mmCIF file of C-alpha atoms in Angstrom:
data_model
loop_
_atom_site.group_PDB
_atom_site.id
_atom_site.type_symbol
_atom_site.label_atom_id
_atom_site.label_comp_id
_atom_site.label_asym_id
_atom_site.label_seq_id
_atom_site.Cartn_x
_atom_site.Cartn_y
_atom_site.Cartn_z
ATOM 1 C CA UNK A 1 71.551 98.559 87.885
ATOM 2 C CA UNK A 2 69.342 95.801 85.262
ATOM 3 C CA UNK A 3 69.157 93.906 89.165
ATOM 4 C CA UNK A 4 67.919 96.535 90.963
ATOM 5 C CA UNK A 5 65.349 97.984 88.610
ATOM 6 C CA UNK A 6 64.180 94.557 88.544
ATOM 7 C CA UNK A 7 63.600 94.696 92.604
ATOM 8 C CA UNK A 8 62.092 97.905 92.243
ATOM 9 C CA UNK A 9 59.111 96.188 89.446
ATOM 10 C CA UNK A 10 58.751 93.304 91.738
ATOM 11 C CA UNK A 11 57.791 95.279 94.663
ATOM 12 C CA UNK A 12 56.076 98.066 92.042
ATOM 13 C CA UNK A 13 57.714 100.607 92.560
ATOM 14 C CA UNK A 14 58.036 100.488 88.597
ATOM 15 C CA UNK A 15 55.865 99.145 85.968
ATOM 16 C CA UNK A 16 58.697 98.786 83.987
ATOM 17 C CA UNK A 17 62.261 98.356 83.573
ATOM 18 C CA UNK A 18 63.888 100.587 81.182
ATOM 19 C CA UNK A 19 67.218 99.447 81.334
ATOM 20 C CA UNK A 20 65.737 96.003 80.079
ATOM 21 C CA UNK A 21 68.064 94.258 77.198
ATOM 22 C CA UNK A 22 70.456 97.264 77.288
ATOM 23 C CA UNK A 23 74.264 96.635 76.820
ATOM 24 C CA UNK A 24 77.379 97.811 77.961
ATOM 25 C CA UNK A 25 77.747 99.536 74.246
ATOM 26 C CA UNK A 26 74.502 101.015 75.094
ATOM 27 C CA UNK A 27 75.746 103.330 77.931
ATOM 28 C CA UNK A 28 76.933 106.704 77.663
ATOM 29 C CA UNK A 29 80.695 107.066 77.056
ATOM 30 C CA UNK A 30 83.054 109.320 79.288
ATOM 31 C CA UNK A 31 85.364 111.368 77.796
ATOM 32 C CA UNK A 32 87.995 112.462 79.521
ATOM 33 C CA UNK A 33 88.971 116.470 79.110
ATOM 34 C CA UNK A 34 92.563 116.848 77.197
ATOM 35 C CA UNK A 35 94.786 118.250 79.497
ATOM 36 C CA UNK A 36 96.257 121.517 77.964
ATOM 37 C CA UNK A 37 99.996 120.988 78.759
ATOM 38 C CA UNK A 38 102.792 123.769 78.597
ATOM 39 C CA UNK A 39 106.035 123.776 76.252
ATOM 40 C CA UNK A 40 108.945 124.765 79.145
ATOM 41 C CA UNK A 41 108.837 127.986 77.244
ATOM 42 C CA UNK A 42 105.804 129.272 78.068
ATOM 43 C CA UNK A 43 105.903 128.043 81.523
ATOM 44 C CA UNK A 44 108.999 130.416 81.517
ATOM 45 C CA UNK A 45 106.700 132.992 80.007
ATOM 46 C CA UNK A 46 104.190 132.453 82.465
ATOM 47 C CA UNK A 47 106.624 132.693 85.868
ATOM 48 C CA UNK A 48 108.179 135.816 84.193
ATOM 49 C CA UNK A 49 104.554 137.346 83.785
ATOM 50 C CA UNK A 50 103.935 136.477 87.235
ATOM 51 C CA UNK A 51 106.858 138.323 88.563
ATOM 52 C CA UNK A 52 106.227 141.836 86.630
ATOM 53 C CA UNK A 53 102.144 141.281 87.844
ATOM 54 C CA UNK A 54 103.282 141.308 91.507
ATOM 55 C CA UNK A 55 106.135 143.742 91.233
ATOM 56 C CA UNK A 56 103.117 146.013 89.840
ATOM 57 C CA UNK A 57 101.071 145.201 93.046
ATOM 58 C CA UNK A 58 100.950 145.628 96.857
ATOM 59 C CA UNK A 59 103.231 142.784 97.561
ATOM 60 C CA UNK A 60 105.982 143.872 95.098
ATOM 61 C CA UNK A 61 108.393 141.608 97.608
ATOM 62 C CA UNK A 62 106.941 138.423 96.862
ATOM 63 C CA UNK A 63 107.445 138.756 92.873
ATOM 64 C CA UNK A 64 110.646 136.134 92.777
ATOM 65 C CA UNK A 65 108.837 134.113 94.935
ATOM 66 C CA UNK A 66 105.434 133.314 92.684
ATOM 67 C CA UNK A 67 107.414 133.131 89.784
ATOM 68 C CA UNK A 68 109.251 130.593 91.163
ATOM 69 C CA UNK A 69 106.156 128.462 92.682
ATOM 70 C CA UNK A 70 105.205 128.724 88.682
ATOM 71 C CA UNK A 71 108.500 127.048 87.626
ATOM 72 C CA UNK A 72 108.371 124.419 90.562
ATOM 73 C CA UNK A 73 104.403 123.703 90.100
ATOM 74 C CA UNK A 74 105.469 122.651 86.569
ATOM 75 C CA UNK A 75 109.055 120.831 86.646
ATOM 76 C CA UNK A 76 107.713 119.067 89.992
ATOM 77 C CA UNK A 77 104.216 118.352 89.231
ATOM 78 C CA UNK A 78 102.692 118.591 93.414
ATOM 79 C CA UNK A 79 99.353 119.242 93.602
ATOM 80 C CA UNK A 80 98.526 122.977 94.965
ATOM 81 C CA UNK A 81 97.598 121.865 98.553
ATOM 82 C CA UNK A 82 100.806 119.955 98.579
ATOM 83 C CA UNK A 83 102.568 122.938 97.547
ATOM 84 C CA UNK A 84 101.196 124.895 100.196
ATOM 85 C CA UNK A 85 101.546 122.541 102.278
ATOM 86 C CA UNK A 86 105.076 122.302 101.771
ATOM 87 C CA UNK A 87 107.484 123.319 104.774
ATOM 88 C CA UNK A 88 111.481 124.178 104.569
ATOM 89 C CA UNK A 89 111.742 121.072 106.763
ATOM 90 C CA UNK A 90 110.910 118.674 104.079
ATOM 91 C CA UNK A 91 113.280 120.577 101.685
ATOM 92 C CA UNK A 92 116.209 118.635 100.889
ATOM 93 C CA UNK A 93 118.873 120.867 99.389
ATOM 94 C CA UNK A 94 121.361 118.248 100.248
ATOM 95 C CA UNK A 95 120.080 115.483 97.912
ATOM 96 C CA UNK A 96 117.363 118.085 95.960
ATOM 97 C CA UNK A 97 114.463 116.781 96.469
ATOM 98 C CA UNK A 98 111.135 117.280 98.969
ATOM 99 C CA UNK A 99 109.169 114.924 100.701
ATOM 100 C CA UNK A 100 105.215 115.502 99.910
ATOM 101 C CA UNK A 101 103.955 114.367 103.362
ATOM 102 C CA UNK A 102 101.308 116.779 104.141
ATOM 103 C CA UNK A 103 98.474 119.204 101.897
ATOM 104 C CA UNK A 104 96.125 121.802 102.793
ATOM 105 C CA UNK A 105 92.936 121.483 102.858
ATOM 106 C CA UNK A 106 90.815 124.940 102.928
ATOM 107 C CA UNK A 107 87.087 125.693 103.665
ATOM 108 C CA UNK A 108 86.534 129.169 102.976
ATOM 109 C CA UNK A 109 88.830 131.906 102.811
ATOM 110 C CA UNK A 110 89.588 131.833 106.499
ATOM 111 C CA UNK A 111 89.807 128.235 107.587
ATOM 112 C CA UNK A 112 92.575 126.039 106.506
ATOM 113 C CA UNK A 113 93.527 122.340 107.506
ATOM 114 C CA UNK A 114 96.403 120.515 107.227
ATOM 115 C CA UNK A 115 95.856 116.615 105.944
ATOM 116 C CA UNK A 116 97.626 113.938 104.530
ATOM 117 C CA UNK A 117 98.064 113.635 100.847
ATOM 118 C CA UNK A 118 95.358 112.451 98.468
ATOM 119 C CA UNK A 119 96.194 108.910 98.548
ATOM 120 C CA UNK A 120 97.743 109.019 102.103
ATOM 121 C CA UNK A 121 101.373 107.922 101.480
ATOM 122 C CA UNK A 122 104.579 110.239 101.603
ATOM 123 C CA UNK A 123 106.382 110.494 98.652
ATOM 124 C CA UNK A 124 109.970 112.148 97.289
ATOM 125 C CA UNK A 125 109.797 114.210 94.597
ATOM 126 C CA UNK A 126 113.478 114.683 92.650
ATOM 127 C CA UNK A 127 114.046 118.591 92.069
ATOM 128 C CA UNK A 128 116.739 119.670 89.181
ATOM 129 C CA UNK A 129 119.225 121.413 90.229
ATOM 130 C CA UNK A 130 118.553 124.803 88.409
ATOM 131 C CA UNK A 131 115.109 124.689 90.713
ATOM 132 C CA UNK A 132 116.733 123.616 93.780
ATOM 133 C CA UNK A 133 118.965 127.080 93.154
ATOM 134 C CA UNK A 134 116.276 129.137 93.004
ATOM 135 C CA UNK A 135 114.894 127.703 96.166
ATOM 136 C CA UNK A 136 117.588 127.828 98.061
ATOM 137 C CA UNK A 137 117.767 131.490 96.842
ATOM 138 C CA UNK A 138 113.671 132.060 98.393
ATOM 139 C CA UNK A 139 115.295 130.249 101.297
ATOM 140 C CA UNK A 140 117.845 133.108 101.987
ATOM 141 C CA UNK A 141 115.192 135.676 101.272
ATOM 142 C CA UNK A 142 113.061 133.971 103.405
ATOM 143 C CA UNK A 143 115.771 133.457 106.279
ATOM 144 C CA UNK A 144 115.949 137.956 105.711
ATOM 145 C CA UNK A 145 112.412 138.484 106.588
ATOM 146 C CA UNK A 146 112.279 136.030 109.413
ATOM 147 C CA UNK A 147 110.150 133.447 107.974
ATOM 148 C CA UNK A 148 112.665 130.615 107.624
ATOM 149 C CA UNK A 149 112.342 127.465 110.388
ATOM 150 C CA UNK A 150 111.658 124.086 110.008
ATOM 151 C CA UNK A 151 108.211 124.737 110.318
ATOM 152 C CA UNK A 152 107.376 127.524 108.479
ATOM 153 C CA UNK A 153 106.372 127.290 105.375
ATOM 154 C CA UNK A 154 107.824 127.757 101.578
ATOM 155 C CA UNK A 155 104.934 130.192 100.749
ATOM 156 C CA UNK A 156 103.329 131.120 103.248
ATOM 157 C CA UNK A 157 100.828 133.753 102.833
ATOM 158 C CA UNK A 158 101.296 137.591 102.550
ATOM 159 C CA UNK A 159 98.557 138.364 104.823
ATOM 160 C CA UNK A 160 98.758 139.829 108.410
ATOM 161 C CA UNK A 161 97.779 136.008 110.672
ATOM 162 C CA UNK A 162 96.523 136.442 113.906
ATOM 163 C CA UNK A 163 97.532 132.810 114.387
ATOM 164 C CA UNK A 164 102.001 133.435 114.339
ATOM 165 C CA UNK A 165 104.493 135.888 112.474
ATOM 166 C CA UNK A 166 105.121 136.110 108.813
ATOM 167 C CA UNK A 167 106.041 132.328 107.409
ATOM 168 C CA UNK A 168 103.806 130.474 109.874
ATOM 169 C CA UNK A 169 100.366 130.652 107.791
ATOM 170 C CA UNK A 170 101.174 128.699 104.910
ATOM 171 C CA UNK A 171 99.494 130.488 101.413
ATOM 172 C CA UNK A 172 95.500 130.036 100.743
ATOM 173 C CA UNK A 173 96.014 129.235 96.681
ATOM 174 C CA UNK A 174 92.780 130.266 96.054
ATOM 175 C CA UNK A 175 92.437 133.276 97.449
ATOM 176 C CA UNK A 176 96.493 134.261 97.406
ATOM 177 C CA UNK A 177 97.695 133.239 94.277
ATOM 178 C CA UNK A 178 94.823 132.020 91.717
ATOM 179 C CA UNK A 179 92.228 134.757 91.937
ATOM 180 C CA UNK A 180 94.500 137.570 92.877
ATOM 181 C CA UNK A 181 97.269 136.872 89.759
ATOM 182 C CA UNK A 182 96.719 133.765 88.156
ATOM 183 C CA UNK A 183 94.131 134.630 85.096
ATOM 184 C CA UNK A 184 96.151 138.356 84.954
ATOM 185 C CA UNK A 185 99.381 136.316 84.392
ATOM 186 C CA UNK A 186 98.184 133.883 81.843
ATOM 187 C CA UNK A 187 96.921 136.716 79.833
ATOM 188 C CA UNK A 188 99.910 138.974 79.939
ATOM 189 C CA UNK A 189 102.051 135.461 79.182
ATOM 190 C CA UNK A 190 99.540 135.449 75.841
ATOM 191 C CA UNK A 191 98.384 131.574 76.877
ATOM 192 C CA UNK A 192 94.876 130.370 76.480
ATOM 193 C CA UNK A 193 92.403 132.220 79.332
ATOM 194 C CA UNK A 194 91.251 128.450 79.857
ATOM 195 C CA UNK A 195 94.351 127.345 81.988
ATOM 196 C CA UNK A 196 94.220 126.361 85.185
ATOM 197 C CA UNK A 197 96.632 126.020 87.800
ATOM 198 C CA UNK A 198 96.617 121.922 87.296
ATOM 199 C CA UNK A 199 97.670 121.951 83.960
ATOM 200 C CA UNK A 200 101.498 122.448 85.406
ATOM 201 C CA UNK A 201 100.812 119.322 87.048
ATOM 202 C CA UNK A 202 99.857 118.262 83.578
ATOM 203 C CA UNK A 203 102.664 119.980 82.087
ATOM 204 C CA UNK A 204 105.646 118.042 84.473
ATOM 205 C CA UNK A 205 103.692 115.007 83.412
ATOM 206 C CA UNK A 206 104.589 115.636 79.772
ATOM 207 C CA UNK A 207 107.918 116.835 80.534
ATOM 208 C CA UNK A 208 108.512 113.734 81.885
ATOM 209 C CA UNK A 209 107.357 111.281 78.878
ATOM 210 C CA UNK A 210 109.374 113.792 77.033
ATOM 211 C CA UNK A 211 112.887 112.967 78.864
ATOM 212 C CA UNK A 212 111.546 109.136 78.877
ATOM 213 C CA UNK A 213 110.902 108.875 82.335
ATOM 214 C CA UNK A 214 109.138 105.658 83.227
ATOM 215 C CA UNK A 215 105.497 105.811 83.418
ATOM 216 C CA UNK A 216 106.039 103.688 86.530
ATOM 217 C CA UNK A 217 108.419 106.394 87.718
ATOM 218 C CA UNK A 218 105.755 109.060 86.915
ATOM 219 C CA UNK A 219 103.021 107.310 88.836
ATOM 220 C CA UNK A 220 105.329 107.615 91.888
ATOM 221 C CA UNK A 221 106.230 111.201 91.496
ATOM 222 C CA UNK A 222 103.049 112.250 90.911
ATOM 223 C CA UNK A 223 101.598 110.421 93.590
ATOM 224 C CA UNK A 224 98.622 108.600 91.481
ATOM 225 C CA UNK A 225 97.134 106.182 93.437
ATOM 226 C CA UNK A 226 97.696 103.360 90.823
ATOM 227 C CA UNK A 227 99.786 102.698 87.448
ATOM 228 C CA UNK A 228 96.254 102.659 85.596
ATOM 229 C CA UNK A 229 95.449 106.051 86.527
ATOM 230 C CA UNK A 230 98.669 107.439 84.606
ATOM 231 C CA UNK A 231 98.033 105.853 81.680
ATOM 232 C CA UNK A 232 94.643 106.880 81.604
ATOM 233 C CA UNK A 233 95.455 110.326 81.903
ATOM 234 C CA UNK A 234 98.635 110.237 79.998
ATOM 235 C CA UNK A 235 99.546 107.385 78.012
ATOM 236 C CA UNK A 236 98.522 109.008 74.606
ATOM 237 C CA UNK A 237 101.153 111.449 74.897
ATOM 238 C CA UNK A 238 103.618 108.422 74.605
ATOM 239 C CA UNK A 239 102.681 107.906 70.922
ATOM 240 C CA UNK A 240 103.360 111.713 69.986
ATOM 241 C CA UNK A 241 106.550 113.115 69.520
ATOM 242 C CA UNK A 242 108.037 115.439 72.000
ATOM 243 C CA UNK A 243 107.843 119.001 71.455
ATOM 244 C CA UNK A 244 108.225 119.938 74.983
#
């Protein structure tokens, strides 16, 4: 910046340069946001708030459902395209786990792309075997209402599509899940009306430290692009003690 200021005097476009025996101590400093993480309480509290919200609502059949994508947002940490993204062909019941290979992308409340992941590479992502119950579970429900097939998707969205049947229009998070129940759920769960959707991704990140999980091992189930990028965001939580 000092080099191009300079350029910009020479040719006087400047009479000055302000940034002129400034150092690196000089700059502004970023700080970083805390992420608000989740004991696996209240994300229990939370997915169980979830399900009596929808029950109360229109789409009363999709309660187990959103409580679950609660409880697998947190204990697998995917990023919310990546969950919507997700299809019951890269669900592995036989070794539990799913293969992130694909997110969605949306523009507005109508349009909605499929892309790769944010840093372009595939990754497996372990599920316990309590979750992989459950899912297998939505997969039998799913298999009643005619939206189970390799293609279709996990949660797809509750809307009428003009584009296939029910299961083939994967869920718009924004417009499906966050404004229609999220902020009502985190209210009736009694958790702070600050929390966002990414703070289970947060949360599975401290669940993790807590059951000593490799930060290495983290950075690949997360799908950070680099080791440094974990520790940034998370390697103060390996000097407190785990309350999780």
């Amino acid at each position: 910046m000092n080099q191009v200021l300079d350029a910009a005097v020479r040719a006087r476009y400047l009479r000055g340069n302000a940034a002129n025996g400034l150092t690196r101590d000089d700059m502004p400093k970023h700080y970083r946001e805390e992420p608000a993480i989740l004991t696996a309480r209240q994300v229990e509290q939370l997915a169980v708030a979830m399900e009596g919200l929808v029950r109360e609502g229109d789409n009363a059949d999709d309660a187990p459902s959103l409580g679950l994508l609660v409880r697998f947002a947190a204990q697998t940490g995917m990023r919310a395209g990546e969950i919507c993204a997700l299809r019951w062909e890269n669900v592995d019941f036989l070794r539990n786990r799913v293969t992130v290979s694909e997110s969605l992308s949306t523009i507005n409340s109508g349009e909605w792309y499929v892309v790769p992941p944010k840093t372009n590479k595939t990754r497996a992502v372990p599920l316990p075997a309590v979750l992989a119950d459950a899912l297998a579970v939505h997969c039998e429900t799913q298999a009643r209402r005619g939206a189970f097939a390799p293609d279709m998707y996990v949660w797809p969205t509750p809307l009428v599509s003009v584009n296939g049947p029910y299961g083939s229009t994967p869920m718009h998070w924004g417009r499906d899940f966050y404004l229609t129940y999220w902020k009502k759920a985190v209210q009736l769960a009694g958790l702070p009306n600050k929390l966002r959707a990414h703070d289970l991704r947060h949360t599975c990140a401290a669940l993790l430290i807590a059951a000593n999980v490799p930060a290495k091992a983290i950075q690949a189930h997360l799908g950070h692009s680099s080791f440094k990028v974990t520790m940034d965001i998370y390697g103060h939580l390996y000097d407190e003690p785990a309350t999780l």
